[in-house]
Coordinates of N, CA, C and O in Angstrom, one line a residue:
Q1 N 44.1 19.3 50.7 CA 43.4 18.2 51.4 C 41.9 18.7 51.4 O 41.6 19.9 51.9
V2 N 41.1 17.9 50.9 CA 39.5 18.5 51.0 C 39.0 18.1 52.4 O 39.3 17.2 53.0
Q3 N 38.3 19.2 52.9 CA 37.8 19.0 54.2 C 36.3 19.8 54.3 O 36.2 20.6 53.5
L4 N 35.6 19.4 55.3 CA 34.3 20.0 55.4 C 34.3 20.8 56.8 O 34.7 20.1 57.8
V5 N 34.0 22.1 56.8 CA 34.1 22.8 58.1 C 32.7 23.3 58.2 O 32.1 24.2 57.8
E6 N 32.2 23.0 59.5 CA 30.8 23.3 60.0 C 31.0 24.6 61.0 O 31.9 24.6 61.5
S7 N 29.9 25.2 61.1 CA 29.7 26.2 61.9 C 28.2 26.5 62.2 O 27.2 26.2 61.5
G8 N 28.0 27.3 63.4 CA 26.6 27.8 63.5 C 26.0 27.0 64.6 O 24.9 27.5 65.2
G9 N 26.5 26.1 65.2 CA 26.1 25.4 66.5 C 25.9 26.4 67.7 O 26.5 27.4 67.8
G10 N 25.3 25.9 68.7 CA 25.3 26.7 70.0 C 24.1 26.4 71.0 O 23.4 25.3 70.6
L11 N 24.0 27.1 72.0 CA 23.0 26.9 72.9 C 21.7 27.8 72.5 O 21.9 29.1 72.3
V12 N 20.5 27.2 72.5 CA 19.4 28.0 72.1 C 18.2 27.5 72.8 O 18.1 26.3 73.3
Q13 N 17.3 28.4 73.0 CA 16.1 28.0 74.0 C 15.0 27.2 73.0 O 15.1 27.3 71.9
P14 N 14.3 26.4 73.8 CA 13.3 25.7 72.9 C 12.3 26.9 72.2 O 12.1 27.8 72.7
G15 N 12.1 26.4 70.8 CA 11.4 27.5 70.0 C 12.1 28.3 69.3 O 11.7 29.0 68.3
G16 N 13.3 28.3 69.4 CA 14.3 29.2 68.7 C 14.9 28.7 67.6 O 14.3 27.7 67.2
S17 N 15.6 29.3 66.9 CA 16.2 29.0 65.6 C 17.8 29.1 65.5 O 18.4 29.8 66.3
L18 N 18.3 28.3 64.7 CA 19.7 28.2 64.3 C 19.9 28.0 62.9 O 19.1 27.4 62.2
R19 N 21.1 28.6 62.2 CA 21.4 28.2 61.0 C 22.9 27.6 61.1 O 23.8 28.3 61.2
L20 N 22.9 26.3 60.5 CA 24.1 25.7 60.5 C 24.6 25.8 59.2 O 23.9 25.9 58.1
S21 N 26.1 26.0 59.0 CA 26.8 26.1 57.6 C 27.7 25.0 57.6 O 28.3 24.6 58.6
C22 N 28.2 24.6 56.4 CA 29.2 23.6 56.2 C 29.8 24.0 54.8 O 29.2 23.8 53.7
A23 N 30.9 24.2 54.8 CA 31.9 24.6 53.6 C 32.7 23.7 53.4 O 33.6 23.2 54.1
A24 N 32.7 23.4 51.9 CA 33.8 22.4 51.6 C 35.1 23.1 50.9 O 34.8 24.0 50.1
S25 N 36.2 22.8 51.3 CA 37.6 23.4 51.0 C 38.5 22.4 50.5 O 38.4 21.3 50.6
G26 N 39.3 23.0 49.6 CA 40.3 22.3 48.9 C 39.9 22.0 47.6 O 39.2 22.8 47.0
S27 N 40.7 21.1 46.9 CA 40.5 20.9 45.5 C 39.7 19.7 45.1 O 40.1 18.5 45.8
F28 N 38.7 19.8 44.4 CA 37.8 18.7 44.0 C 37.1 19.1 42.8 O 37.1 20.4 42.4
F29 N 36.6 18.1 42.2 CA 36.0 18.3 40.7 C 34.4 18.7 40.8 O 34.0 19.7 40.2
R30 N 33.7 18.0 41.8 CA 32.3 18.3 41.9 C 31.9 17.7 43.3 O 32.4 16.7 43.7
I31 N 30.8 18.4 43.9 CA 30.1 17.8 44.8 C 28.8 17.3 44.4 O 28.0 18.1 43.8
N32 N 28.4 16.1 44.8 CA 27.2 15.5 44.4 C 26.0 15.8 45.6 O 26.0 16.9 45.9
T33 N 25.6 14.8 46.2 CA 24.7 15.1 47.4 C 25.4 15.5 48.6 O 26.4 15.1 48.9
M34 N 24.8 16.4 49.5 CA 25.3 16.9 50.7 C 24.0 16.7 51.7 O 23.0 16.7 51.1
A35 N 24.6 16.5 52.8 CA 23.6 16.0 53.9 C 24.0 16.6 55.2 O 25.2 16.9 55.5
W36 N 23.0 16.4 56.2 CA 23.3 16.7 57.6 C 22.7 15.5 58.3 O 21.6 15.0 58.1
Y37 N 23.6 15.1 59.4 CA 23.2 14.0 60.1 C 23.3 14.6 61.6 O 23.8 15.5 61.9
R38 N 22.8 13.8 62.6 CA 23.0 14.2 63.9 C 23.0 13.0 64.9 O 22.6 11.9 64.5
Q39 N 24.0 13.1 65.8 CA 24.1 12.1 66.9 C 23.8 12.6 68.4 O 24.6 13.6 68.8
A40 N 22.8 12.2 68.8 CA 22.5 12.5 70.3 C 23.3 11.6 71.1 O 23.7 10.6 71.0
P41 N 23.6 12.1 72.5 CA 24.3 11.3 73.3 C 23.7 10.0 73.6 O 22.5 9.8 73.8
G42 N 24.5 9.0 73.5 CA 24.2 7.6 73.5 C 23.3 6.9 72.4 O 22.9 5.9 72.6
K43 N 23.2 7.6 71.4 CA 22.4 7.2 70.2 C 23.3 7.2 69.0 O 24.2 7.6 68.9
Q44 N 22.8 6.5 68.0 CA 23.5 6.5 66.7 C 23.2 7.7 65.9 O 22.4 8.5 66.1
R45 N 24.1 7.7 64.9 CA 24.1 8.9 63.9 C 23.1 8.8 63.0 O 23.1 7.7 62.2
D46 N 22.1 9.7 62.8 CA 20.9 9.5 62.0 C 21.0 10.7 60.9 O 21.1 11.8 61.3
L47 N 20.3 10.4 59.6 CA 20.4 11.4 58.7 C 19.1 12.3 59.0 O 18.1 11.9 59.4
V48 N 19.3 13.6 58.9 CA 18.4 14.6 59.1 C 17.8 15.1 58.0 O 16.5 15.2 57.5
A49 N 18.8 15.4 56.9 CA 18.3 16.0 55.6 C 19.3 15.9 54.6 O 20.5 15.8 54.9
S50 N 19.0 15.7 53.3 CA 19.9 15.6 52.2 C 19.4 16.6 51.1 O 18.3 16.8 51.0
I51 N 20.4 17.0 50.3 CA 20.1 17.6 48.9 C 21.0 17.2 48.0 O 22.1 17.2 48.1
T52 N 20.4 16.8 46.8 CA 21.0 16.4 45.7 C 21.8 17.7 44.8 O 21.4 18.9 45.2
S53 N 22.6 17.4 44.0 CA 23.4 18.5 43.3 C 22.1 19.1 42.4 O 22.4 20.2 41.8
G54 N 21.0 18.4 42.1 CA 19.7 19.1 41.3 C 18.8 19.9 42.4 O 17.8 20.1 42.0
S55 N 19.2 19.8 43.7 CA 18.6 20.5 44.7 C 17.2 19.8 45.2 O 16.4 20.3 45.6
I56 N 17.2 18.5 44.9 CA 15.9 17.6 45.5 C 16.4 17.3 46.8 O 17.3 16.8 47.3
T57 N 15.4 17.5 47.6 CA 15.8 17.5 49.2 C 14.9 16.4 49.9 O 14.0 15.9 49.3
N58 N 15.3 15.8 50.9 CA 14.8 14.8 51.7 C 15.0 15.1 53.1 O 16.1 15.5 53.6
Y59 N 13.9 14.7 53.9 CA 13.9 15.0 55.3 C 13.6 13.8 56.3 O 12.6 13.1 55.7
A60 N 14.2 13.8 57.3 CA 13.7 12.8 58.3 C 12.1 13.2 58.7 O 11.8 14.4 58.8
D61 N 11.3 12.2 59.0 CA 10.2 12.7 59.5 C 10.0 13.6 60.5 O 9.1 14.4 60.9
S62 N 10.9 13.4 61.5 CA 11.1 14.1 62.7 C 11.4 15.6 62.7 O 11.1 16.4 63.7
V63 N 11.8 15.9 61.5 CA 12.2 17.4 61.4 C 11.4 18.0 60.2 O 11.6 19.4 60.0
K64 N 10.7 17.2 59.5 CA 9.9 17.8 58.4 C 9.0 19.1 58.9 O 8.4 19.0 60.0
G65 N 9.0 20.4 58.2 CA 8.4 21.5 58.6 C 9.2 22.3 59.5 O 8.7 23.5 59.6
R66 N 10.2 21.8 60.0 CA 11.0 22.7 60.9 C 12.4 22.9 60.6 O 13.0 24.0 60.8
F67 N 13.0 22.0 59.8 CA 14.3 22.3 59.3 C 14.3 22.4 57.7 O 13.4 21.8 57.2
T68 N 15.2 23.1 57.1 CA 15.2 23.4 55.7 C 16.5 23.3 55.3 O 17.6 24.2 55.8
I69 N 16.9 22.5 54.4 CA 18.4 22.3 53.7 C 18.4 23.0 52.6 O 17.5 23.0 51.7
S70 N 19.5 23.7 52.4 CA 19.8 24.4 51.0 C 21.4 24.3 50.8 O 22.2 23.9 51.6
R71 N 21.8 24.6 49.6 CA 23.0 24.8 49.1 C 23.5 25.8 48.3 O 22.6 26.2 47.5
D72 N 24.5 26.2 48.4 CA 25.1 27.3 47.6 C 26.2 27.0 46.7 O 27.4 26.8 47.4
D73 N 26.2 26.3 45.5 CA 27.2 25.7 44.9 C 28.3 26.7 44.7 O 29.5 26.2 44.4
A74 N 28.1 28.1 44.3 CA 29.2 28.9 44.1 C 30.1 29.0 45.4 O 31.2 29.2 45.2
K75 N 29.5 28.7 46.6 CA 30.3 28.8 47.7 C 30.6 27.4 48.3 O 31.4 27.3 49.3
N76 N 30.3 26.3 47.6 CA 30.7 25.0 48.1 C 30.1 24.8 49.5 O 30.8 24.1 50.4
T77 N 28.9 25.2 49.8 CA 28.3 25.3 51.0 C 27.0 24.8 51.2 O 26.1 25.2 50.3
V78 N 26.9 24.0 52.3 CA 25.3 23.6 52.4 C 24.8 24.2 53.6 O 25.7 24.3 54.8
Y79 N 23.6 24.5 53.9 CA 23.1 25.1 55.1 C 22.1 24.2 55.7 O 21.2 23.4 54.9
L80 N 21.8 24.5 56.9 CA 20.5 23.8 57.6 C 19.9 24.7 58.6 O 20.5 25.3 59.4
Q81 N 18.8 25.2 58.3 CA 17.9 26.2 58.8 C 17.1 25.4 59.7 O 16.3 24.7 59.4
I82 N 17.3 25.6 61.1 CA 16.6 24.9 62.1 C 15.6 25.8 62.7 O 16.1 26.8 63.6
D83 N 14.3 25.6 62.8 CA 13.4 26.5 63.5 C 12.6 25.6 64.5 O 12.5 24.3 64.3
S84 N 12.0 26.2 65.4 CA 11.0 25.7 66.4 C 11.7 24.5 67.0 O 11.3 23.4 67.1
L85 N 13.0 24.7 67.4 CA 13.9 23.9 68.2 C 13.1 23.2 69.4 O 12.6 23.9 70.1
K86 N 13.4 22.0 69.6 CA 13.0 21.2 70.6 C 14.2 20.6 71.5 O 15.2 20.3 70.9
P87 N 14.0 20.3 72.7 CA 15.1 19.8 73.4 C 15.6 18.4 72.9 O 16.8 18.1 72.9
E88 N 14.7 17.7 72.4 CA 15.1 16.5 71.7 C 15.9 16.7 70.3 O 16.5 15.8 69.8
D89 N 16.0 17.8 70.0 CA 17.2 18.3 68.8 C 18.5 18.5 69.2 O 19.3 18.5 68.6
T90 N 18.7 18.3 70.6 CA 20.0 18.5 71.1 C 20.9 17.1 70.5 O 20.4 16.1 70.6
A91 N 22.0 17.6 70.0 CA 22.9 16.7 69.3 C 24.1 17.2 68.7 O 24.1 18.4 68.7
V92 N 25.0 16.5 68.4 CA 26.2 17.1 67.5 C 25.6 16.8 66.0 O 25.2 15.6 65.6
Y93 N 25.8 17.9 65.4 CA 25.2 17.8 64.0 C 26.5 17.7 63.0 O 27.5 18.4 63.1
Y94 N 26.4 16.7 62.1 CA 27.6 16.4 61.1 C 27.1 16.8 59.9 O 26.2 16.3 59.4
C95 N 28.0 17.4 59.0 CA 27.9 17.5 57.6 C 28.5 16.4 56.7 O 29.6 15.9 57.4
N96 N 28.0 16.0 55.6 CA 28.2 14.9 54.9 C 28.3 15.5 53.6 O 27.2 16.0 53.1
A97 N 29.3 14.8 52.8 CA 29.2 15.4 51.2 C 29.9 14.1 50.4 O 30.7 13.4 50.9
D98 N 29.2 13.8 49.3 CA 29.7 13.0 48.4 C 30.4 13.6 47.3 O 29.8 14.4 46.6
L99 N 31.7 13.5 47.2 CA 32.6 14.4 46.4 C 33.2 13.6 45.3 O 33.7 12.5 45.5
V100 N 33.5 14.2 44.2 CA 34.4 13.7 43.2 C 35.6 14.5 43.0 O 35.6 15.8 42.9
L101 N 36.8 13.9 43.4 CA 38.1 14.7 43.4 C 38.6 15.2 42.1 O 39.2 16.2 42.1
A102 N 38.3 14.3 41.2 CA 38.8 14.7 39.8 C 37.9 13.8 38.8 O 37.3 12.9 39.0
M103 N 38.0 14.6 37.6 CA 37.2 14.1 36.6 C 37.6 12.4 36.2 O 38.9 12.2 36.2
G104 N 36.6 11.6 36.3 CA 36.7 10.2 36.0 C 36.9 9.4 37.2 O 37.2 8.1 37.1
Y105 N 37.1 10.0 38.3 CA 37.3 9.3 39.4 C 36.1 9.0 40.1 O 35.1 9.7 40.0
K106 N 36.1 7.9 40.9 CA 34.7 7.7 41.8 C 34.8 8.6 42.8 O 35.6 9.3 43.2
S107 N 33.3 8.8 43.2 CA 33.0 9.7 44.4 C 33.5 9.1 45.8 O 33.6 8.0 45.8
R108 N 33.8 10.0 46.7 CA 34.0 9.5 48.0 C 33.2 10.4 49.0 O 32.8 11.5 48.8
E109 N 32.9 9.8 50.1 CA 32.2 10.3 51.2 C 33.1 11.1 52.2 O 34.1 10.6 52.6
L110 N 32.8 12.3 52.6 CA 33.4 13.1 53.4 C 32.5 13.6 54.6 O 31.5 13.9 54.4
W111 N 33.2 13.7 55.9 CA 32.5 14.0 57.1 C 33.2 15.3 57.7 O 34.2 15.5 57.6
G112 N 32.4 16.3 58.1 CA 32.8 17.3 58.9 C 33.1 17.0 60.4 O 32.9 15.6 60.8
Q113 N 33.6 17.8 61.2 CA 33.9 17.5 62.5 C 32.9 17.5 63.4 O 32.9 17.1 64.7
G114 N 31.7 18.2 63.0 CA 30.6 18.2 64.0 C 30.4 19.5 64.6 O 31.5 20.2 64.9
T115 N 29.2 20.0 64.8 CA 28.9 21.2 65.6 C 27.8 20.8 66.5 O 26.8 20.1 66.2
L116 N 28.0 21.2 67.9 CA 26.9 20.8 68.9 C 25.9 21.8 69.0 O 26.0 23.0 68.9
V117 N 24.5 21.3 68.9 CA 23.5 22.1 69.0 C 22.7 21.7 70.5 O 22.4 20.3 70.7
T118 N 22.6 22.6 71.5 CA 22.0 22.3 72.6 C 20.6 23.1 72.7 O 20.7 24.4 72.5
V119 N 19.6 22.4 73.0 CA 18.4 23.2 73.1 C 17.9 23.1 74.6 O 17.7 21.9 75.0
S120 N 18.0 24.2 75.3 CA 17.6 24.1 76.8 C 17.1 25.3 77.2 O 17.6 26.5 76.7
S121 N 16.2 25.4 78.2 CA 15.9 26.8 78.8 C 16.7 27.2 80.0 O 16.6 28.0 80.8

């Protein structure tokens, strides 16, 4: 069974940094776009950053210049480097991937279980 497993969340002080990781495991043919979303308490889940298979990146305006998304296709892993953290970055961060399970099959969307990032002094 294909799954996404996130790691790297935690409690950090304002101005600090974190690096989130998300690894895809199981059997699949190809990973297309990978992305990070976040959901703060009482709010909807929003796109933070995405990266295509050609490494084209896209960021939400609120995180530009502070967050960096990258991927290592050899490890089937996407990363989110988060710098200059602010209290409003507190949220559960979810990994998302558009996967092709086998050649000739349509892609499907997969979500990780989420990792909590808390920014507080």
